[in-house]
Every structure is written in structure tokens, then in C-alpha cells.
Coordinates of N, CA and C in Angstrom, one line a residue:
X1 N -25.1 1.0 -51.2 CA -25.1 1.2 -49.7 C -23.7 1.0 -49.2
X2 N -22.9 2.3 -48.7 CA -21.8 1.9 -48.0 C -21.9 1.6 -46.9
X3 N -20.9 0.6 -45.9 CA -21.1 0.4 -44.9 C -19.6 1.0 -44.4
X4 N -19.2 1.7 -43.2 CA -18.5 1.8 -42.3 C -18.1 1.4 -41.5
X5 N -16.6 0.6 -41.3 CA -16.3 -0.4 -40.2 C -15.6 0.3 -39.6
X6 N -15.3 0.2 -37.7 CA -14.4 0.6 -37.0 C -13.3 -0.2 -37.2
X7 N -12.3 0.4 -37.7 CA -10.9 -0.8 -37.3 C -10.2 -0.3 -36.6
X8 N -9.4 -0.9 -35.9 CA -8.6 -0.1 -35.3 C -7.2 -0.8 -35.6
X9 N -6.4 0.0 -35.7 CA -4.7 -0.6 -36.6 C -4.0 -0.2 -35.7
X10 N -2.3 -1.0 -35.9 CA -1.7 -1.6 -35.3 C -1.4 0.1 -34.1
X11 N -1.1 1.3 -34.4 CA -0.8 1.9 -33.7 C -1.9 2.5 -33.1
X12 N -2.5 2.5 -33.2 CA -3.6 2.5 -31.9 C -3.9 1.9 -30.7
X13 N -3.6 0.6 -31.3 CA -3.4 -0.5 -30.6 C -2.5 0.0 -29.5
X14 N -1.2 -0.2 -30.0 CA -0.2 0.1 -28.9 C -0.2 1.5 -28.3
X15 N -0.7 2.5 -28.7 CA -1.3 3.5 -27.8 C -2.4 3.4 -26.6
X16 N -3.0 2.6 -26.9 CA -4.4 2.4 -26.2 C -3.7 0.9 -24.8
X17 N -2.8 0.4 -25.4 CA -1.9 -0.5 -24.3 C -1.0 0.4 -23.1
X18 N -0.6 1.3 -24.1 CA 0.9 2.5 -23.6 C 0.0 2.9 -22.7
X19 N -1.1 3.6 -23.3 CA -2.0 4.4 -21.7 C -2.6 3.4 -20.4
X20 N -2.8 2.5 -21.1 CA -3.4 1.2 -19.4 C -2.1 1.2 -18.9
X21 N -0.9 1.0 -19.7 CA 0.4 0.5 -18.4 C 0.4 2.2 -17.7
X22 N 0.3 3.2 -18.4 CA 0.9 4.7 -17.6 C -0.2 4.8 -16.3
X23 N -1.6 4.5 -16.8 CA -2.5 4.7 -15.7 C -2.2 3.6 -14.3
X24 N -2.0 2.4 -15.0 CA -1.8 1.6 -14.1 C -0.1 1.9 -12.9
X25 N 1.1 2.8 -13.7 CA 2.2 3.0 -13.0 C 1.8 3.9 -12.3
X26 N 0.9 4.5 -12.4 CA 0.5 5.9 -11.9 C -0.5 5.9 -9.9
X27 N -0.9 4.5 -10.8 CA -1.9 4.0 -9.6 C -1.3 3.3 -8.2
X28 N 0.3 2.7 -9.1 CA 1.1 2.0 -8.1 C 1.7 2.9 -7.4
X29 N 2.3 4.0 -8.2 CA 2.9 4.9 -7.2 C 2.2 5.6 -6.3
X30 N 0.9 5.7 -6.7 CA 0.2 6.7 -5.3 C -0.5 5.6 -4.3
X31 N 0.1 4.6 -4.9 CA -0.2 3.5 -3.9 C 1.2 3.2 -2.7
X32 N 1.8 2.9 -2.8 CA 3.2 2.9 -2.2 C 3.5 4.0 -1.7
X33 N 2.9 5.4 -2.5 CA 3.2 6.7 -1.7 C 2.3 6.3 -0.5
X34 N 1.5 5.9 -0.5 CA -0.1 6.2 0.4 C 0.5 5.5 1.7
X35 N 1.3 4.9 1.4 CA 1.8 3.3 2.7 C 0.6 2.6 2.7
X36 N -0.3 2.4 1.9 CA -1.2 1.2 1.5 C -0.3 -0.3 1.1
X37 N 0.5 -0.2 1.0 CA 1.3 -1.7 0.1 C 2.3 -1.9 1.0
X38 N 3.1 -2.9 0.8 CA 3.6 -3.9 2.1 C 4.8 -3.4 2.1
X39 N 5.0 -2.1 1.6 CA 6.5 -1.6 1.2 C 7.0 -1.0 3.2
X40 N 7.8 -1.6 3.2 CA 8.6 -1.1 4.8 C 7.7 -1.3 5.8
X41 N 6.6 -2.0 5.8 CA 5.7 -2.6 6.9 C 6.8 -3.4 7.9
X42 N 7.8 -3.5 7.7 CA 8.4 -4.8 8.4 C 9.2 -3.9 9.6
X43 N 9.8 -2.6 9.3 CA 10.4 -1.8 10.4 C 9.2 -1.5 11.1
X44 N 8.5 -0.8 10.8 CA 7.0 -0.3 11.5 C 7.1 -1.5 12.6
X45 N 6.5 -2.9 12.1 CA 6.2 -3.6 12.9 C 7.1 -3.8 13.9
X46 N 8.4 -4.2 13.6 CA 9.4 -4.0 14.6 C 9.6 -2.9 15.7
X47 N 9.2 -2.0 15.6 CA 9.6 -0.6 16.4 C 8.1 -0.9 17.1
X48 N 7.0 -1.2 16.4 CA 5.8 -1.3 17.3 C 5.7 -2.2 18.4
X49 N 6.6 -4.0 18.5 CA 6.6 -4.6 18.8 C 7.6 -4.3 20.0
X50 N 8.3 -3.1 20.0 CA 9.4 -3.0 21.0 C 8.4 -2.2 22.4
X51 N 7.9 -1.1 21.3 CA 7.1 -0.4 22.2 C 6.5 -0.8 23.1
X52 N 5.5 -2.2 22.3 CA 4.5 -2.9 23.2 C 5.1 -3.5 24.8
X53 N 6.1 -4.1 24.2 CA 7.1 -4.6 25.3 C 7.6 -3.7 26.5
X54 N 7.7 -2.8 26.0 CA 8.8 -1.3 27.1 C 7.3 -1.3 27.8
X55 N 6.2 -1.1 27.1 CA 4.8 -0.9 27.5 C 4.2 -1.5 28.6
X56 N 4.5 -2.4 28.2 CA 4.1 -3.9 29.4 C 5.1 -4.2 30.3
X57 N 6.3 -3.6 30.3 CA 7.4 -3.7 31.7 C 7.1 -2.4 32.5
X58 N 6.4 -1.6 31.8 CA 6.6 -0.5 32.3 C 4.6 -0.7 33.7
X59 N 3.6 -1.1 33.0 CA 2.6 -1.6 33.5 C 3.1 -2.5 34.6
X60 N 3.9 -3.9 34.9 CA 4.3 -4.8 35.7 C 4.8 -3.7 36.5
X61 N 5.8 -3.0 36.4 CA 6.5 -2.4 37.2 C 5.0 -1.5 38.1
X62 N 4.7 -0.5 37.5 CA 3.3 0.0 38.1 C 2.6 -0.6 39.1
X63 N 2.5 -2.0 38.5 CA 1.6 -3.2 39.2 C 1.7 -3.5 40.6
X64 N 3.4 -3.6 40.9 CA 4.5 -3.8 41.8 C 4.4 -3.1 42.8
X65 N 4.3 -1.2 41.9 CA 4.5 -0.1 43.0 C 3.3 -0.2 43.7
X66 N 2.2 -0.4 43.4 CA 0.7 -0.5 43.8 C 0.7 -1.3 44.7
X67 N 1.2 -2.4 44.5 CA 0.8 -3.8 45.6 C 1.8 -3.4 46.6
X68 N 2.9 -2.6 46.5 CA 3.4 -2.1 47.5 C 2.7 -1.6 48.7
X69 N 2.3 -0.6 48.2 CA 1.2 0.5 48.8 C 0.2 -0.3 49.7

């Protein structure tokens, strides 16, 4: 009776490693493409934080012209 074993040798190995890191570089760049990841979140928030501000002087001011009236 023969028996048949799966082995799997040394370069396979490192083929079957080579493809998880390519899949996985593959997944980070369309991740960072996507702007899902914390990459330049920090200007965003800055420019958004100005706005809110210009936003809210610009409402007071409104507020002002009203209670004029």
C-alpha cells in the first residue's frame, strides 16, 4: 500500500509568504489611496477647523445685523 504525503518544500514556502506580503502591499496602497488611513488627516482637520471659525464669526456677525433690525 503506498501512501502519499503533501509536503511542501522550502520554495514554496517562500512563494506562498512572497504572495501574503504582495496581497497585503496591494491592500495598503488602495488603502491610503482611498484616504481611509490617517495619512494627511491633520491638514484636512486644520483647514476644517478654520472654516468652522470664519463660520461662526460670520453667524455672530448676522446675529448682530438682526438685533439691529
Amino acid at each position: 500500500m503506498m501512501h502519499y504525503y503533501n509536503t511542501i518544500g522550502i520554495l514554496d514556502f517562500v512563494v506562498q509568504i512572497l504572495l501574503i506580503l504582495l496581497i497585503l502591499g496591494v491592500a495598503i496602497a488602495l488603502l491610503s489611496r482611498s484616504g481611509l488611513m490617517n495619512t494627511g488627516n491633520n491638514e484636512k482637520l486644520v483647514a476644517m477647523e478654520k472654516d468652522i471659525s470664519e463660520i461662526k464669526k460670520t453667524v455672530d456677525e448676522i446675529k448682530e445685523k438682526l438685533e439691529e433690525i
